[in-house]
PDB file of C-alpha atoms in Angstrom:
ATOM      1  CA  MET A   1      -7.722  17.127   4.810  1.00  0.00           C
ATOM      2  CA  SER A   2     -10.806  19.184   5.526  1.00  0.00           C
ATOM      3  CA  SER A   3     -13.264  17.949   8.118  1.00  0.00           C
ATOM      4  CA  VAL A   4     -15.946  17.288   5.472  1.00  0.00           C
ATOM      5  CA  PHE A   5     -13.678  14.697   3.860  1.00  0.00           C
ATOM      6  CA  GLU A   6     -12.520  13.273   7.201  1.00  0.00           C
ATOM      7  CA  THR A   7     -16.176  12.756   8.100  1.00  0.00           C
ATOM      8  CA  GLN A   8     -17.016  11.144   4.773  1.00  0.00           C
ATOM      9  CA  LYS A   9     -13.984   8.866   4.984  1.00  0.00           C
ATOM     10  CA  THR A  10     -15.055   7.677   8.440  1.00  0.00           C
ATOM     11  CA  ILE A  11     -18.631   7.023   7.285  1.00  0.00           C
ATOM     12  CA  ARG A  12     -17.425   5.134   4.216  1.00  0.00           C
ATOM     13  CA  GLU A  13     -15.009   3.015   6.285  1.00  0.00           C
ATOM     14  CA  ILE A  14     -17.835   2.091   8.676  1.00  0.00           C
ATOM     15  CA  LEU A  15     -20.051   1.058   5.747  1.00  0.00           C
ATOM     16  CA  LEU A  16     -17.208  -0.920   4.159  1.00  0.00           C
ATOM     17  CA  LYS A  17     -16.632  -2.866   7.394  1.00  0.00           C
ATOM     18  CA  ILE A  18     -20.342  -3.655   7.566  1.00  0.00           C
ATOM     19  CA  LEU A  19     -20.286  -5.047   4.021  1.00  0.00           C
ATOM     20  CA  GLU A  20     -17.189  -7.093   4.801  1.00  0.00           C
ATOM     21  CA  ASN A  21     -18.586  -8.516   8.052  1.00  0.00           C
ATOM     22  CA  HIS A  22     -22.061  -9.622   6.950  1.00  0.00           C
ATOM     23  CA  SER A  23     -23.098 -12.457   4.708  1.00  0.00           C
ATOM     24  CA  LEU A  24     -24.646 -11.886   1.319  1.00  0.00           C
ATOM     25  CA  GLU A  25     -27.889 -13.269   2.723  1.00  0.00           C
ATOM     26  CA  LYS A  26     -27.930 -10.692   5.540  1.00  0.00           C
ATOM     27  CA  LEU A  27     -27.000  -7.828   3.208  1.00  0.00           C
ATOM     28  CA  ASN A  28     -29.954  -8.726   0.961  1.00  0.00           C
ATOM     29  CA  LYS A  29     -32.567  -9.387   3.661  1.00  0.00           C
ATOM     30  CA  VAL A  30     -35.424  -6.870   3.857  1.00  0.00           C
ATOM     31  CA  PRO A  31     -36.839  -7.052   7.387  1.00  0.00           C
ATOM     32  CA  GLN A  32     -40.590  -6.950   7.905  1.00  0.00           C
ATOM     33  CA  GLY A  33     -41.800  -3.355   7.970  1.00  0.00           C
ATOM     34  CA  PHE A  34     -38.894  -2.060   5.852  1.00  0.00           C
ATOM     35  CA  ASN A  35     -38.692  -1.270   2.132  1.00  0.00           C
ATOM     36  CA  ASN A  36     -34.993  -1.879   1.692  1.00  0.00           C
ATOM     37  CA  ASN A  37     -31.941  -3.696   2.996  1.00  0.00           C
ATOM     38  CA  ILE A  38     -28.346  -3.080   4.061  1.00  0.00           C
ATOM     39  CA  ILE A  39     -26.798  -3.257   0.590  1.00  0.00           C
ATOM     40  CA  TRP A  40     -29.442  -0.949  -0.900  1.00  0.00           C
ATOM     41  CA  ASN A  41     -28.751   1.694   1.767  1.00  0.00           C
ATOM     42  CA  VAL A  42     -25.001   1.558   1.185  1.00  0.00           C
ATOM     43  CA  ALA A  43     -25.343   1.693  -2.612  1.00  0.00           C
ATOM     44  CA  HIS A  44     -27.904   4.493  -2.240  1.00  0.00           C
ATOM     45  CA  CYS A  45     -25.280   6.579  -0.411  1.00  0.00           C
ATOM     46  CA  ILE A  46     -22.967   6.252  -3.406  1.00  0.00           C
ATOM     47  CA  ALA A  47     -25.689   7.036  -5.956  1.00  0.00           C
ATOM     48  CA  ALA A  48     -26.847  10.073  -3.980  1.00  0.00           C
ATOM     49  CA  GLN A  49     -23.311  11.406  -3.529  1.00  0.00           C
ATOM     50  CA  GLN A  50     -22.632  11.105  -7.242  1.00  0.00           C
ATOM     51  CA  THR A  51     -25.865  12.929  -8.042  1.00  0.00           C
ATOM     52  CA  LEU A  52     -25.533  15.681  -5.431  1.00  0.00           C
ATOM     53  CA  VAL A  53     -21.869  16.404  -6.047  1.00  0.00           C
ATOM     54  CA  TYR A  54     -21.156  15.526  -9.686  1.00  0.00           C
ATOM     55  CA  LYS A  55     -24.421  15.641 -11.625  1.00  0.00           C
ATOM     56  CA  LEU A  56     -25.525  18.912 -10.029  1.00  0.00           C
ATOM     57  CA  SER A  57     -22.070  20.320 -10.848  1.00  0.00           C
ATOM     58  CA  GLY A  58     -22.579  19.346 -14.499  1.00  0.00           C
ATOM     59  CA  LEU A  59     -19.798  16.762 -14.340  1.00  0.00           C
ATOM     60  CA  PRO A  60     -19.739  13.077 -15.300  1.00  0.00           C
ATOM     61  CA  THR A  61     -20.279  10.555 -12.520  1.00  0.00           C
ATOM     62  CA  MET A  62     -17.912   7.734 -11.600  1.00  0.00           C
ATOM     63  CA  VAL A  63     -20.741   5.209 -11.544  1.00  0.00           C
ATOM     64  CA  SER A  64     -23.079   4.296 -14.365  1.00  0.00           C
ATOM     65  CA  GLU A  65     -26.446   5.914 -14.902  1.00  0.00           C
ATOM     66  CA  ASP A  66     -27.979   2.446 -14.425  1.00  0.00           C
ATOM     67  CA  PHE A  67     -26.394   2.263 -10.959  1.00  0.00           C
ATOM     68  CA  ILE A  68     -27.809   5.683 -10.064  1.00  0.00           C
ATOM     69  CA  LEU A  69     -31.264   4.749 -11.374  1.00  0.00           C
ATOM     70  CA  LYS A  70     -31.235   1.472  -9.434  1.00  0.00           C
ATOM     71  CA  TYR A  71     -30.330   3.098  -6.108  1.00  0.00           C
ATOM     72  CA  ARG A  72     -31.748   6.614  -6.322  1.00  0.00           C
ATOM     73  CA  LYS A  73     -34.276   8.026  -3.898  1.00  0.00           C
ATOM     74  CA  GLY A  74     -37.647   6.321  -4.157  1.00  0.00           C
ATOM     75  CA  THR A  75     -36.314   2.966  -5.325  1.00  0.00           C
ATOM     76  CA  LYS A  76     -36.177  -0.310  -3.443  1.00  0.00           C
ATOM     77  CA  PRO A  77     -34.439  -3.626  -4.015  1.00  0.00           C
ATOM     78  CA  GLU A  78     -35.779  -5.441  -7.075  1.00  0.00           C
ATOM     79  CA  GLY A  79     -34.207  -8.701  -5.985  1.00  0.00           C
ATOM     80  CA  ASP A  80     -31.065  -9.975  -4.341  1.00  0.00           C
ATOM     81  CA  VAL A  81     -27.729  -8.539  -5.430  1.00  0.00           C
ATOM     82  CA  SER A  82     -24.852 -10.861  -6.239  1.00  0.00           C
ATOM     83  CA  GLN A  83     -21.499 -11.019  -4.467  1.00  0.00           C
ATOM     84  CA  GLU A  84     -20.004  -9.330  -7.541  1.00  0.00           C
ATOM     85  CA  GLU A  85     -22.368  -6.394  -7.071  1.00  0.00           C
ATOM     86  CA  VAL A  86     -21.471  -6.175  -3.379  1.00  0.00           C
ATOM     87  CA  ASP A  87     -17.791  -6.161  -4.350  1.00  0.00           C
ATOM     88  CA  GLU A  88     -18.466  -3.338  -6.817  1.00  0.00           C
ATOM     89  CA  VAL A  89     -20.228  -1.309  -4.106  1.00  0.00           C
ATOM     90  CA  LYS A  90     -17.284  -1.925  -1.760  1.00  0.00           C
ATOM     91  CA  THR A  91     -14.893  -0.597  -4.413  1.00  0.00           C
ATOM     92  CA  PHE A  92     -17.099   2.440  -5.060  1.00  0.00           C
ATOM     93  CA  LEU A  93     -17.215   3.331  -1.355  1.00  0.00           C
ATOM     94  CA  LEU A  94     -13.563   4.298  -1.328  1.00  0.00           C
ATOM     95  CA  SER A  95     -12.920   5.167  -4.977  1.00  0.00           C
ATOM     96  CA  THR A  96     -15.727   7.729  -5.172  1.00  0.00           C
ATOM     97  CA  TYR A  97     -14.641   9.296  -1.889  1.00  0.00           C
ATOM     98  CA  GLN A  98     -10.988   9.517  -2.982  1.00  0.00           C
ATOM     99  CA  LYS A  99     -11.737  10.935  -6.430  1.00  0.00           C
ATOM    100  CA  THR A 100     -14.179  13.482  -4.999  1.00  0.00           C
ATOM    101  CA  GLN A 101     -11.564  14.693  -2.557  1.00  0.00           C
ATOM    102  CA  ASN A 102      -8.954  14.935  -5.345  1.00  0.00           C
ATOM    103  CA  ASP A 103     -11.378  16.698  -7.686  1.00  0.00           C
ATOM    104  CA  PHE A 104     -12.361  19.168  -4.966  1.00  0.00           C
ATOM    105  CA  THR A 105      -8.735  19.899  -4.074  1.00  0.00           C
ATOM    106  CA  SER A 106      -7.838  20.428  -7.731  1.00  0.00           C
ATOM    107  CA  GLY A 107     -10.668  22.955  -8.183  1.00  0.00           C
ATOM    108  CA  LEU A 108     -12.697  20.853 -10.625  1.00  0.00           C
ATOM    109  CA  PHE A 109     -16.036  21.947  -9.167  1.00  0.00           C
ATOM    110  CA  VAL A 110     -16.852  25.362 -10.616  1.00  0.00           C
ATOM    111  CA  ASP A 111     -20.528  25.399 -11.551  1.00  0.00           C
ATOM    112  CA  TYR A 112     -23.429  24.134  -9.485  1.00  0.00           C
ATOM    113  CA  ASN A 113     -27.147  23.859 -10.235  1.00  0.00           C
ATOM    114  CA  GLU A 114     -28.939  24.961  -7.075  1.00  0.00           C
ATOM    115  CA  TYR A 115     -31.104  22.202  -5.650  1.00  0.00           C
ATOM    116  CA  THR A 116     -33.477  21.958  -2.706  1.00  0.00           C
ATOM    117  CA  THR A 117     -33.529  18.506  -1.145  1.00  0.00           C
ATOM    118  CA  SER A 118     -36.698  16.749  -0.053  1.00  0.00           C
ATOM    119  CA  MET A 119     -35.674  17.598   3.518  1.00  0.00           C
ATOM    120  CA  GLY A 120     -35.720  21.306   2.684  1.00  0.00           C
ATOM    121  CA  PHE A 121     -31.974  21.969   2.489  1.00  0.00           C
ATOM    122  CA  THR A 122     -31.053  24.278  -0.402  1.00  0.00           C
ATOM    123  CA  LEU A 123     -27.695  23.346  -1.900  1.00  0.00           C
ATOM    124  CA  ARG A 124     -26.144  26.356  -3.638  1.00  0.00           C
ATOM    125  CA  ASN A 125     -22.625  25.075  -4.317  1.00  0.00           C
ATOM    126  CA  VAL A 126     -20.488  21.969  -4.070  1.00  0.00           C
ATOM    127  CA  GLN A 127     -19.495  22.728  -0.465  1.00  0.00           C
ATOM    128  CA  ASP A 128     -23.182  22.711   0.498  1.00  0.00           C
ATOM    129  CA  ALA A 129     -23.554  19.404  -1.369  1.00  0.00           C
ATOM    130  CA  LEU A 130     -20.593  17.848   0.454  1.00  0.00           C
ATOM    131  CA  ASP A 131     -21.906  19.007   3.824  1.00  0.00           C
ATOM    132  CA  PHE A 132     -25.420  17.730   3.140  1.00  0.00           C
ATOM    133  CA  ASN A 133     -24.076  14.473   1.738  1.00  0.00           C
ATOM    134  CA  ASN A 134     -22.397  13.679   5.061  1.00  0.00           C
ATOM    135  CA  TYR A 135     -25.676  14.352   6.870  1.00  0.00           C
ATOM    136  CA  HIS A 136     -27.479  12.100   4.365  1.00  0.00           C
ATOM    137  CA  GLU A 137     -24.904   9.294   4.660  1.00  0.00           C
ATOM    138  CA  GLY A 138     -25.118   9.562   8.454  1.00  0.00           C
ATOM    139  CA  ILE A 139     -28.867   8.995   8.317  1.00  0.00           C
ATOM    140  CA  HIS A 140     -28.430   5.924   6.118  1.00  0.00           C
ATOM    141  CA  THR A 141     -25.634   4.597   8.331  1.00  0.00           C
ATOM    142  CA  GLY A 142     -28.086   4.770  11.225  1.00  0.00           C
ATOM    143  CA  ILE A 143     -30.668   2.883   9.185  1.00  0.00           C
ATOM    144  CA  VAL A 144     -28.039   0.257   8.351  1.00  0.00           C
ATOM    145  CA  MET A 145     -27.238  -0.133  12.059  1.00  0.00           C
ATOM    146  CA  THR A 146     -30.934  -0.772  12.740  1.00  0.00           C
ATOM    147  CA  LEU A 147     -31.158  -3.273   9.865  1.00  0.00           C
ATOM    148  CA  ILE A 148     -28.132  -5.163  11.225  1.00  0.00           C
ATOM    149  CA  LYS A 149     -30.010  -5.798  14.488  1.00  0.00           C
ATOM    150  CA  LEU A 150     -33.010  -7.096  12.564  1.00  0.00           C
ATOM    151  CA  VAL A 151     -31.216  -9.514  10.199  1.00  0.00           C
ATOM    152  CA  LYS A 152     -29.288 -11.405  12.901  1.00  0.00           C
TER     153      LYS A 152
END
């Protein structure tokens, strides 16, 4: 397994444990001074990964367009999510990682629409997208760690 997938697996396992070890109330709480909550940040990681890796490769995503629209950059929670939605996010954490790794290994990613992120990174191919995605998920994992301290 390449290091990019080892890194993503570790990040996703950390996020999964956080979802499993915090109440629905804590996952949904938006602390004062913040625009989002724990569950939004975790779901945002999935939506961003699907966009950066699949959509920009011209391939169908594993999550719905509604999911991507709800958790894309610039959005914020529109209300509390249900336990069923949390369970769906938990499933997506591992299923999207596993399928991406399989699709990459099988050579599915051929084309890529170059994209410059809001942080100034230019993604020219799927490898760039996978590398940047880990950086992006690391940032959001850090935000989640801060939110955990504030919702206790």
